[in-house]
CSV table of C-alpha atoms in Angstrom, one decimal:
chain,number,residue,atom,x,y,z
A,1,UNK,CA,21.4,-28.4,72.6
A,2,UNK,CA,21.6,-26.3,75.6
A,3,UNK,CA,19.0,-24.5,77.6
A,4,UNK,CA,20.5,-21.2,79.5
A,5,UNK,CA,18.5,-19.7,82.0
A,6,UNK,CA,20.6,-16.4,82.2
A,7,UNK,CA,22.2,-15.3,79.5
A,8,UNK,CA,24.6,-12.3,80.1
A,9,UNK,CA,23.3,-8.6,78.8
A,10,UNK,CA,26.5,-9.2,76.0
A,11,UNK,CA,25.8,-12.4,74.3
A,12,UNK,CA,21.6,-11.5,74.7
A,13,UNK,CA,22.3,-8.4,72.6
A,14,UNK,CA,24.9,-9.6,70.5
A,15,UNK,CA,22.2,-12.6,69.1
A,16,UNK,CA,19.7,-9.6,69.2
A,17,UNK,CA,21.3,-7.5,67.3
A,18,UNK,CA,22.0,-9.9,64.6
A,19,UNK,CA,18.7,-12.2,64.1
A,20,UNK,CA,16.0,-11.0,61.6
A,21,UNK,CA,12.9,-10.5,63.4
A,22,UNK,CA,14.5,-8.3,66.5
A,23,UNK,CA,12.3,-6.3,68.0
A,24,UNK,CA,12.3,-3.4,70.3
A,25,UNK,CA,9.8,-4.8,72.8
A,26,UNK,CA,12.5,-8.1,73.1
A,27,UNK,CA,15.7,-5.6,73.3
A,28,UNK,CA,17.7,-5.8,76.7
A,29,UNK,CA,16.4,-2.5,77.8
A,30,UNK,CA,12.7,-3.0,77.8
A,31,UNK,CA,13.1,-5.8,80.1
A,32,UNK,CA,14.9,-3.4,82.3
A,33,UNK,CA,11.9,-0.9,81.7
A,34,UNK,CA,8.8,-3.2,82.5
A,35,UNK,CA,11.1,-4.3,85.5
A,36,UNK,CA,10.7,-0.8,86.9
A,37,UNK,CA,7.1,-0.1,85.1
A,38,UNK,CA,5.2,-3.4,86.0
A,39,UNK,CA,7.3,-4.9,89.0
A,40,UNK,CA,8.0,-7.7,86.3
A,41,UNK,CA,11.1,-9.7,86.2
A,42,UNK,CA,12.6,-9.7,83.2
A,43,UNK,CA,14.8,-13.1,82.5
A,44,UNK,CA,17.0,-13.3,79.6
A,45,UNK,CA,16.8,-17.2,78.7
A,46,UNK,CA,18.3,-19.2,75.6
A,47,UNK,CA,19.2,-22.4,73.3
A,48,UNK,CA,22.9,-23.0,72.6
A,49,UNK,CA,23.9,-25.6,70.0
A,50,UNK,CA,26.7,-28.1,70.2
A,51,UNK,CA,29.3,-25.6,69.4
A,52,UNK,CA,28.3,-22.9,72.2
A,53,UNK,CA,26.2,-21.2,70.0
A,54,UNK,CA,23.2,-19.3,70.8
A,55,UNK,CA,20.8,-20.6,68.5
A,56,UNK,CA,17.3,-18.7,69.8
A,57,UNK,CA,16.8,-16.5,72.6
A,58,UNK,CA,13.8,-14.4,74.5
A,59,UNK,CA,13.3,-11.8,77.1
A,60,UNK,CA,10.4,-13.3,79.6
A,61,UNK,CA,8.7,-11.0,81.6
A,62,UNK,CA,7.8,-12.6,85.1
A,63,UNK,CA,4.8,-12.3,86.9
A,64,UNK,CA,4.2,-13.7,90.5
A,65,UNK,CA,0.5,-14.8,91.1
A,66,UNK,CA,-0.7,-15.7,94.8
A,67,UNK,CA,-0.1,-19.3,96.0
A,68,UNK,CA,3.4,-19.3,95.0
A,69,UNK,CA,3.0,-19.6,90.9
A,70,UNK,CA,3.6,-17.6,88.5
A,71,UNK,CA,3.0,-16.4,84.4
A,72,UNK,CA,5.2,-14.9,81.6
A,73,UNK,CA,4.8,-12.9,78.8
A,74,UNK,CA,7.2,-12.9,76.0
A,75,UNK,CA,6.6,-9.8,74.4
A,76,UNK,CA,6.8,-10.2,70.2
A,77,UNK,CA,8.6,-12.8,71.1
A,78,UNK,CA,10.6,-15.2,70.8
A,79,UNK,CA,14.1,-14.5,69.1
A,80,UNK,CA,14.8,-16.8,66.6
A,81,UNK,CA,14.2,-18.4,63.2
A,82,UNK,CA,10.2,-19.2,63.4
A,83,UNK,CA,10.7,-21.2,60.0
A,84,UNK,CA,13.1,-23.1,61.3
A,85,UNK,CA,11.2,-25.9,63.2
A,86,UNK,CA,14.0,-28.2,64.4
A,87,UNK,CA,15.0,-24.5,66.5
A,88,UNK,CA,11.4,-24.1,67.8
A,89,UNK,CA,10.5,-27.5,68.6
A,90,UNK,CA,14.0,-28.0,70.8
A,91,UNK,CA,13.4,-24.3,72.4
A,92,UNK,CA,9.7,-25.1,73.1
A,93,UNK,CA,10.3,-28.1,74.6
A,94,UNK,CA,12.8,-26.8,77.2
A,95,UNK,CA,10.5,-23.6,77.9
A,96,UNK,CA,8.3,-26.5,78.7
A,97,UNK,CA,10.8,-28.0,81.4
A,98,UNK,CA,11.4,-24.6,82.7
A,99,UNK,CA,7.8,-23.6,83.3
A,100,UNK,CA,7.7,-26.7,85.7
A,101,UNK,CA,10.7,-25.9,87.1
A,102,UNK,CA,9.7,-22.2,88.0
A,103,UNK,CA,5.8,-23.4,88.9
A,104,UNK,CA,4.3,-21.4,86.2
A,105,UNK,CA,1.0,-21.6,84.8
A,106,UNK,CA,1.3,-20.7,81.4
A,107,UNK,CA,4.2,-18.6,79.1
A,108,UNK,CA,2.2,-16.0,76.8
A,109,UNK,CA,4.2,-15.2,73.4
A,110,UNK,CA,2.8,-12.7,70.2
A,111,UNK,CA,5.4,-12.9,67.7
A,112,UNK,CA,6.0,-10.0,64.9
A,113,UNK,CA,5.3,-12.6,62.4
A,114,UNK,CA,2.7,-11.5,59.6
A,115,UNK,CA,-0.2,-14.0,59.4
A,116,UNK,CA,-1.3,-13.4,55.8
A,117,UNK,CA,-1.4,-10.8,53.5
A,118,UNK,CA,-4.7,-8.6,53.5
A,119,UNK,CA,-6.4,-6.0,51.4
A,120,UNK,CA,-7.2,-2.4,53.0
A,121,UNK,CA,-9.9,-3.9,54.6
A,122,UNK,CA,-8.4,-6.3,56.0
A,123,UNK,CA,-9.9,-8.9,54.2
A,124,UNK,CA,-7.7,-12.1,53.4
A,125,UNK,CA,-5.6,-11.4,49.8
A,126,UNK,CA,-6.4,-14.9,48.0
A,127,UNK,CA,-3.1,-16.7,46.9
A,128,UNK,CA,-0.9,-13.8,48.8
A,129,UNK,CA,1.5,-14.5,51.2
A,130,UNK,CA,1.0,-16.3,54.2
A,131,UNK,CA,2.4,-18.2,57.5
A,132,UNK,CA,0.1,-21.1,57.9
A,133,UNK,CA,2.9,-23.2,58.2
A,134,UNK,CA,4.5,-21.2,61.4
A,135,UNK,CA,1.2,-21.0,62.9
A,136,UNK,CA,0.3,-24.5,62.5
A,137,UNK,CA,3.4,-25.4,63.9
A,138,UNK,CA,3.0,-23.9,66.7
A,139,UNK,CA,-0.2,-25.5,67.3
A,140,UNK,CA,1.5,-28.7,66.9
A,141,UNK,CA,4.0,-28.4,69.8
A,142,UNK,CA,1.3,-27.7,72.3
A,143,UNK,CA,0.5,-23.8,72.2
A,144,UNK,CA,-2.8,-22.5,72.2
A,145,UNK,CA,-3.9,-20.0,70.0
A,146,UNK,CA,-6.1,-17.1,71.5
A,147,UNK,CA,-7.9,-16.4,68.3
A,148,UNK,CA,-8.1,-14.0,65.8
A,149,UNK,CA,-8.8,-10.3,67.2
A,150,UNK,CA,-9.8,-7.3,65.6
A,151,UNK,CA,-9.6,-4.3,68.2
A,152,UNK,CA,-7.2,-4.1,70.9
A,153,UNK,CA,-8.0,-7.0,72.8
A,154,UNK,CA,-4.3,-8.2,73.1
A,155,UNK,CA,-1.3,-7.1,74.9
A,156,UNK,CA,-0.3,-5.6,71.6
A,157,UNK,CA,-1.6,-4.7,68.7
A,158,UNK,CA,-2.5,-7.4,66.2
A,159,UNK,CA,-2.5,-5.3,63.0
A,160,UNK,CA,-0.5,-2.2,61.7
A,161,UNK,CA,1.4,-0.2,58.6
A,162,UNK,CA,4.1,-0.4,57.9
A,163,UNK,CA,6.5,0.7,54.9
A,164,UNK,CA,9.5,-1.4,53.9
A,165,UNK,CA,12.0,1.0,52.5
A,166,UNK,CA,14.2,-1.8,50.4
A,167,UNK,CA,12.0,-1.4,47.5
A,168,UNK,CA,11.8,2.5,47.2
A,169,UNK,CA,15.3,4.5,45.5
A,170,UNK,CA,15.2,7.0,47.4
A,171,UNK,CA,12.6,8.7,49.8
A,172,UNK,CA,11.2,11.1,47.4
A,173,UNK,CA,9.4,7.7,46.2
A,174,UNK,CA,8.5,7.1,49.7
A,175,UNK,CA,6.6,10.3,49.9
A,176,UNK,CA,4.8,9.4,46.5
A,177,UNK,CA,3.1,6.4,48.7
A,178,UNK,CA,1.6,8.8,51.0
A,179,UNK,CA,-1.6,9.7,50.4
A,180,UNK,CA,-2.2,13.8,49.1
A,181,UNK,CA,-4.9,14.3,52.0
A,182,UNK,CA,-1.8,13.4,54.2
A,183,UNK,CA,0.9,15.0,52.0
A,184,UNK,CA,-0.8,18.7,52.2
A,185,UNK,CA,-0.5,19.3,55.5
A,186,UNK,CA,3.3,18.4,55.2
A,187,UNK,CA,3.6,21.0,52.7
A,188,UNK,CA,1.7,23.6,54.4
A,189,UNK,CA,3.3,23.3,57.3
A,190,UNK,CA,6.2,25.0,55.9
A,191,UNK,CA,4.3,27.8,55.9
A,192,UNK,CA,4.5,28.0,59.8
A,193,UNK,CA,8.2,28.1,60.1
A,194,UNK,CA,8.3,24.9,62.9
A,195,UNK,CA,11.7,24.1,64.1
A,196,UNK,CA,12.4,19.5,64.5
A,197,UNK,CA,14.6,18.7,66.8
A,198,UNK,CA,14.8,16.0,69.0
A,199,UNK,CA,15.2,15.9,72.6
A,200,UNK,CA,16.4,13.8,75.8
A,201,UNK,CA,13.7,15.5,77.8
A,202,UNK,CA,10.3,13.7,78.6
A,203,UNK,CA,8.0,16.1,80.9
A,204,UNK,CA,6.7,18.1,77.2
A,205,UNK,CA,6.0,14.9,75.6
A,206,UNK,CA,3.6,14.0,78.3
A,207,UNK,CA,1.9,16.9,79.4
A,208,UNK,CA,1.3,16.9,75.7
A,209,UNK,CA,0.0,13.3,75.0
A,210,UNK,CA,-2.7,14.0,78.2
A,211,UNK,CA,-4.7,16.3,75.3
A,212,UNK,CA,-4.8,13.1,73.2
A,213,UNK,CA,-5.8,11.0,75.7
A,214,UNK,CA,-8.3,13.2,76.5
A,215,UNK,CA,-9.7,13.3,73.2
A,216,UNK,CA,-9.4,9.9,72.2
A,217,UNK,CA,-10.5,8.0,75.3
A,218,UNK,CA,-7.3,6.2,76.8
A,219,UNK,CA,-5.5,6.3,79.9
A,220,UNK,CA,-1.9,7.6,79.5
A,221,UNK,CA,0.8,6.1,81.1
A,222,UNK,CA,2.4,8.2,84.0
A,223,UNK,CA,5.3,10.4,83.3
A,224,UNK,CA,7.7,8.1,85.3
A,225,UNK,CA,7.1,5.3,83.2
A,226,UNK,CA,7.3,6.9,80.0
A,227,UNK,CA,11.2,8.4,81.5
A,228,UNK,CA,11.9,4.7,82.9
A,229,UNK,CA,11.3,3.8,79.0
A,230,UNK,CA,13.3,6.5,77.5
A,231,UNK,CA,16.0,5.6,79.7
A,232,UNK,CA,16.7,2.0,79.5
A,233,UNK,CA,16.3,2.4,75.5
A,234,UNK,CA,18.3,5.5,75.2
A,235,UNK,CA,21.2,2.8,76.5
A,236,UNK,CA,21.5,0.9,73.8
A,237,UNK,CA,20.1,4.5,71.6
A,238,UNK,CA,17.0,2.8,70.8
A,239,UNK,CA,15.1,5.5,71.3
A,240,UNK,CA,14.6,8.4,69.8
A,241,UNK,CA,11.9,11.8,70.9
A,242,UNK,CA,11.4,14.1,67.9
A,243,UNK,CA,9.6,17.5,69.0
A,244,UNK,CA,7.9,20.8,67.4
A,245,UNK,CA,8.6,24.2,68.2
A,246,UNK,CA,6.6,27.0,67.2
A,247,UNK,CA,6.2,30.9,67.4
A,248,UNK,CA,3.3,32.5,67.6
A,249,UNK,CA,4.7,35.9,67.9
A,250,UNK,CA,7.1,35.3,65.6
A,251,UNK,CA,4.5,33.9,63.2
A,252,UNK,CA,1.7,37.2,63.7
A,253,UNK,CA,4.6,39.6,62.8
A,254,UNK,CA,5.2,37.7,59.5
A,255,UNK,CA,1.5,37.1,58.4
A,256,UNK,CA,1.2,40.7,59.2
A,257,UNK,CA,3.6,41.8,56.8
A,258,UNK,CA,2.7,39.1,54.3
A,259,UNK,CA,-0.7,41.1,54.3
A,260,UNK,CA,0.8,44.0,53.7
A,261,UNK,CA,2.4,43.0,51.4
A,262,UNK,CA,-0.5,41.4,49.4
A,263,UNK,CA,-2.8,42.2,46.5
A,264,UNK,CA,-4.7,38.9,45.8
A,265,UNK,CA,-8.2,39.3,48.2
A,266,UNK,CA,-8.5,35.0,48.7
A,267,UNK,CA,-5.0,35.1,49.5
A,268,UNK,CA,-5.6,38.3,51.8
A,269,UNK,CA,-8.5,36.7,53.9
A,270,UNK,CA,-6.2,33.2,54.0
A,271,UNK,CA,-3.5,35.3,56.0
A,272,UNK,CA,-6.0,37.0,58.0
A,273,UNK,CA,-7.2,33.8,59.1
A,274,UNK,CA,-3.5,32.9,60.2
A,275,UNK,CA,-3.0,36.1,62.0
A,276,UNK,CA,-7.0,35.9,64.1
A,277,UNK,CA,-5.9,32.4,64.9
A,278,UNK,CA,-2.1,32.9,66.7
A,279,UNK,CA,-3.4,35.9,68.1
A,280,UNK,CA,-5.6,34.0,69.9
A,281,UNK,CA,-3.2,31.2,70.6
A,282,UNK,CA,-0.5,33.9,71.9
A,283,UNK,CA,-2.8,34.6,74.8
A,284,UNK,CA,-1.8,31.3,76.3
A,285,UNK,CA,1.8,31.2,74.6
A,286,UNK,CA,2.9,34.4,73.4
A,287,UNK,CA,7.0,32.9,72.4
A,288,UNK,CA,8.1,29.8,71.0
A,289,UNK,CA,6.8,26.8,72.5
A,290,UNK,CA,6.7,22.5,71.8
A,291,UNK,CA,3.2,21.9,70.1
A,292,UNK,CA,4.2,17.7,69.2
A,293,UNK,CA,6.6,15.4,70.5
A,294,UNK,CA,6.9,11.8,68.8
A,295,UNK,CA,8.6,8.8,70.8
A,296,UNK,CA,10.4,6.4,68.4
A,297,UNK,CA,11.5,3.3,69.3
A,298,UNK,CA,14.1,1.0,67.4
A,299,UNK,CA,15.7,-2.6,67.0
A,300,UNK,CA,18.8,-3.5,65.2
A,301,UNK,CA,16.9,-3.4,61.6
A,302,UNK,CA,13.4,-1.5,62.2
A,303,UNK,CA,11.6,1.4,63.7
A,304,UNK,CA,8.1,2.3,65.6
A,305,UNK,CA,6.4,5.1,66.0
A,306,UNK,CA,5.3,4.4,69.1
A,307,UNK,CA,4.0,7.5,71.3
A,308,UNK,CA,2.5,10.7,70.3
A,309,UNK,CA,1.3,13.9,72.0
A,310,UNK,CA,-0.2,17.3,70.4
A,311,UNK,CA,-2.5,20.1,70.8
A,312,UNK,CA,-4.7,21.8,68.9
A,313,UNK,CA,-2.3,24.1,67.7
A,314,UNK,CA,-0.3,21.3,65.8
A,315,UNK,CA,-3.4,19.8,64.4
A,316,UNK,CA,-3.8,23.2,62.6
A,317,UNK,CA,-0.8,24.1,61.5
A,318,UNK,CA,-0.2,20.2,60.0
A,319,UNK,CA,2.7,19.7,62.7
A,320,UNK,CA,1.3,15.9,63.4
A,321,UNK,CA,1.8,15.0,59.4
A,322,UNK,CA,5.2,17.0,59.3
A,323,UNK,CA,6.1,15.1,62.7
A,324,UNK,CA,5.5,11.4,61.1
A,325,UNK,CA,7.4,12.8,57.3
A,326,UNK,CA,10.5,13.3,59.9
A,327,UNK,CA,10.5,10.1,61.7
A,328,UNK,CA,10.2,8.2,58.9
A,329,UNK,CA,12.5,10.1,56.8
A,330,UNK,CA,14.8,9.7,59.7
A,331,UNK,CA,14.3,6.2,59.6
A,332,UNK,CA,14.8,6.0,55.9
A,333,UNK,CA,18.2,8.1,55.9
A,334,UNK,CA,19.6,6.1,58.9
A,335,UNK,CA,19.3,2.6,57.0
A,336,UNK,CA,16.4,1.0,58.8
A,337,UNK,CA,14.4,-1.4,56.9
A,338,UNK,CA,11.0,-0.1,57.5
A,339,UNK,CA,9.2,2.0,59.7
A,340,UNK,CA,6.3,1.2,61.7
A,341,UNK,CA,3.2,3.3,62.6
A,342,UNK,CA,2.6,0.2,65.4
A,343,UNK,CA,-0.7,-0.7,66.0
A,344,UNK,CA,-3.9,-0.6,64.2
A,345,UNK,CA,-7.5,-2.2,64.1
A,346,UNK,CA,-8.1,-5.3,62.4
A,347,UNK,CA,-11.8,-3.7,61.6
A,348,UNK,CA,-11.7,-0.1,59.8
A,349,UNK,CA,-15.1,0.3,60.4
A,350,UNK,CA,-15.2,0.0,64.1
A,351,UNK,CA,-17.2,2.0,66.0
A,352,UNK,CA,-15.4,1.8,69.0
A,353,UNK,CA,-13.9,5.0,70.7
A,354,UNK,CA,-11.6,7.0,67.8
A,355,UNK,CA,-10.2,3.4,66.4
A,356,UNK,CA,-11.4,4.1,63.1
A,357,UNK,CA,-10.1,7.2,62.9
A,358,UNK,CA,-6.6,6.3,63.8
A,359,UNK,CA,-6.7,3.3,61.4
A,360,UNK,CA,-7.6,6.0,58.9
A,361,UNK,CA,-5.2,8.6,59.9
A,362,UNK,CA,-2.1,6.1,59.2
A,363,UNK,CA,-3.7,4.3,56.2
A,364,UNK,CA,-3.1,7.9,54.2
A,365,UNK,CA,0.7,7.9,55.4
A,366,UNK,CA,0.8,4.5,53.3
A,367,UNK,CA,2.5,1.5,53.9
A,368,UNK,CA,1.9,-2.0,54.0
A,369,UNK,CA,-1.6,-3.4,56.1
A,370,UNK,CA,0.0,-6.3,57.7
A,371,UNK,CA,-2.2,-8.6,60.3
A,372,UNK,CA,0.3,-10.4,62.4
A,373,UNK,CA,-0.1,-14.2,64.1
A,374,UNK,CA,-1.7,-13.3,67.3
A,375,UNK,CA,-1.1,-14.1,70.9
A,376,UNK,CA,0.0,-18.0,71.7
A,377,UNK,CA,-0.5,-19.5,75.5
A,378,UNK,CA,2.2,-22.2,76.2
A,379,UNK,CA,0.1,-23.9,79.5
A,380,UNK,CA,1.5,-25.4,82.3
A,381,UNK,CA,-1.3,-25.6,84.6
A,382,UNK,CA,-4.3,-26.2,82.9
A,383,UNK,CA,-6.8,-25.6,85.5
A,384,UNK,CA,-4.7,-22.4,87.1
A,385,UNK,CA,-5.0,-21.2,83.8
A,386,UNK,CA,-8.8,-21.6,83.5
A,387,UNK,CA,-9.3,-20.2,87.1
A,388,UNK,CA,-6.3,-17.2,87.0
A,389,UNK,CA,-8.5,-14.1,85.6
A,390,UNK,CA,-10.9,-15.2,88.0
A,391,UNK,CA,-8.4,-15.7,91.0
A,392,UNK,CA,-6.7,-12.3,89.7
A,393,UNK,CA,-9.6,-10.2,90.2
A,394,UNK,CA,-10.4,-11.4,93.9
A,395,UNK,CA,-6.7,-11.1,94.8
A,396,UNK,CA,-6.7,-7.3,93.4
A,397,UNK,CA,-9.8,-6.6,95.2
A,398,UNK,CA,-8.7,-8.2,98.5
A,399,UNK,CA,-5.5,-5.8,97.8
A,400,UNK,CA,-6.9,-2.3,97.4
């Protein structure tokens, strides 16, 4: 077998593309996209058999530390058949020549490979499924494991839900999974008259994911590095924005007729409700306006949900719920094989910030609870490696 250090964009994609676990986050274009985000280099590396044929692959991320070294992150990576060992172990062992080569301290990798199946808890399912095997192979060939976390400790999320959309008909058994405290806002927000569409434009999205952050207790990311995504994925259309319009004009002059209209006195002080409330909301935005916007990203076989800003206005009107149905109906109608809320705790009960409340938010829209493998250090330098988050923090202090 042969180790490439620079395989062209073609024949990276084309083994993408057509190898099981792809993943968005090891696609061509998010390379490109931490390239301009994070100043990383992204190398495309991988292992050709005797016959010229790419066998595995990965998008490295590189990261230059002082004193001429250097780290990688592999991110849900690598590419390639985890249960086949003979693969690993000969890919392994050359990532293990090239960290030498390239003076690298360690290679970080967090593969999208379920650990074992768990309850809605997230306590271990006796006798359910399981990857011992791949993880204990990993151990084997020299990588070390950097435990089992339960927040957000990682580079990415170590838990999420997901729904796998081989088992279900048709989607109107998909909606059946989702739970009715996450179903009724779907339906009532059919009341509102919204208008989906989706959109190559990015500035809504984040002026509109800043109110989240807000509330929720996170940093956003800056508006050019959300457009620097959007536009290395939307090259290979792996990508996708999905956005809310509403009308609070519009919306006033129908309630306002409804009530006319209307003889029951619950019904009459529910639309009287709806008319107080955009009347209210028209003082800021009297015509239509984008209340949601929902960045999807994609591989060759799955989907994430990935961003997602809203006001209050959406939260109301159940504009958020209605904005998940779409994606994932989307999802479903385009042939993926399952879509992915990406990313929650590993601890439902968490105090911490609002991750309990996300964690319950995407529990109702159903979907399998799946606890992935966790991060794995491949080390080069074993005392570099010990002393980095320590020689890190003076360099970036020395820096600003």
């Amino acid at each position: 077998m042969k180790f490439i250090k620079n395989l062209s964009e073609k024949e990276y994609n084309e083994f993408w593309k057509k190898t099981p676990n792809n993943h968005f986050m090891q696609s061509y274009g998010w390379g490109q996209a931490c390239k301009k985000n994070r100043n990383q280099e992204p190398l495309y590396v991988g292992l050709k058999d005797d016959d010229n044929k790419i066998v595995a692959a990965a998008l490295l991320l590189k990261k230059k530390t002082p004193l001429n070294m250097c780290y990688f992150y592999c991110p849900r990576g690598y590419t390639l058949d985890f249960n086949n060992k003979e693969i690993l172990s000969a890919f392994t062992n050359e990532l293990k020549k090239f960290l030498k080569e390239e003076n690298a301290i360690y290679l970080k990798i967090d593969p999208p490979i379920m650990y074992q199946e768990i309850d809605e808890n997230a306590n271990k399912i006796e006798n359910g499924n399981n990857n011992y095997t791949i993880y204990n192979n990993l151990i084997n060939l020299g990588y070390k494991h950097k435990g089992f976390n339960k927040l957000y400790e990682g580079n990415q999320p170590r838990y999420t839900f997901r729904t796998y959309y081989k088992q279900f008909e048709n989607f109107d058994e998909v909606e059946k999974t989702f739970s009715k405290s996450f179903a009724r806002p779907i339906k009532r927000s059919y009341n509102y008259d919204l208008e989906v569409y989706q959109s190559d434009e990015i500035k809504t999205f984040h002026d509109l994911i800043k109110i989240i952050s807000k509330r929720d207790g996170f940093n956003e990311y800056s508006l050019d590095y959300y457009q620097n995504v959007y536009n290395e994925l939307k090259k290979q259309k792996l990508i996708k924005v999905f956005n809310v319009k509403i009308n609070p004009s519009h919306l006033i002059e129908k309630f306002e007729n409804e009530l006319a209209k209307e003889k029951n006195e619950d019904r009459k002080v529910k639309i009287q409700k709806d008319i107080d409330y955009f009347k209210e909301i028209a003082k800021e935005h009297k015509d239509e306006y984008t209340c949601a916007s929902l960045i999807c990203t994609y591989s060759a076989t799955g989907s994430w949900s990935l961003y997602i800003g809203n006001d209050e206005v959406a939260a109301y009107t159940g504009t958020v719920n209605r904005l998940y149905y779409e994606y994932m109906k989307d999802a479903y109608d385009n042939n993926y094989e399952y879509a992915d809320l990406f990313g929650v705790v590993g601890d439902p009960k968490t105090k911490y910030k609002n991750l309990a409340g996300i964690y319950e938010y995407k529990r109702k829209i159903g979907g399998d609870y799946i606890e992935f493998i966790g991060e794995f250090d491949l080390i080069n330098k074993p005392f570099w490696y010990n002393v980095l988050p320590t020689l890190l923090k003076i360099y970036r202090k020395i820096k600003k």
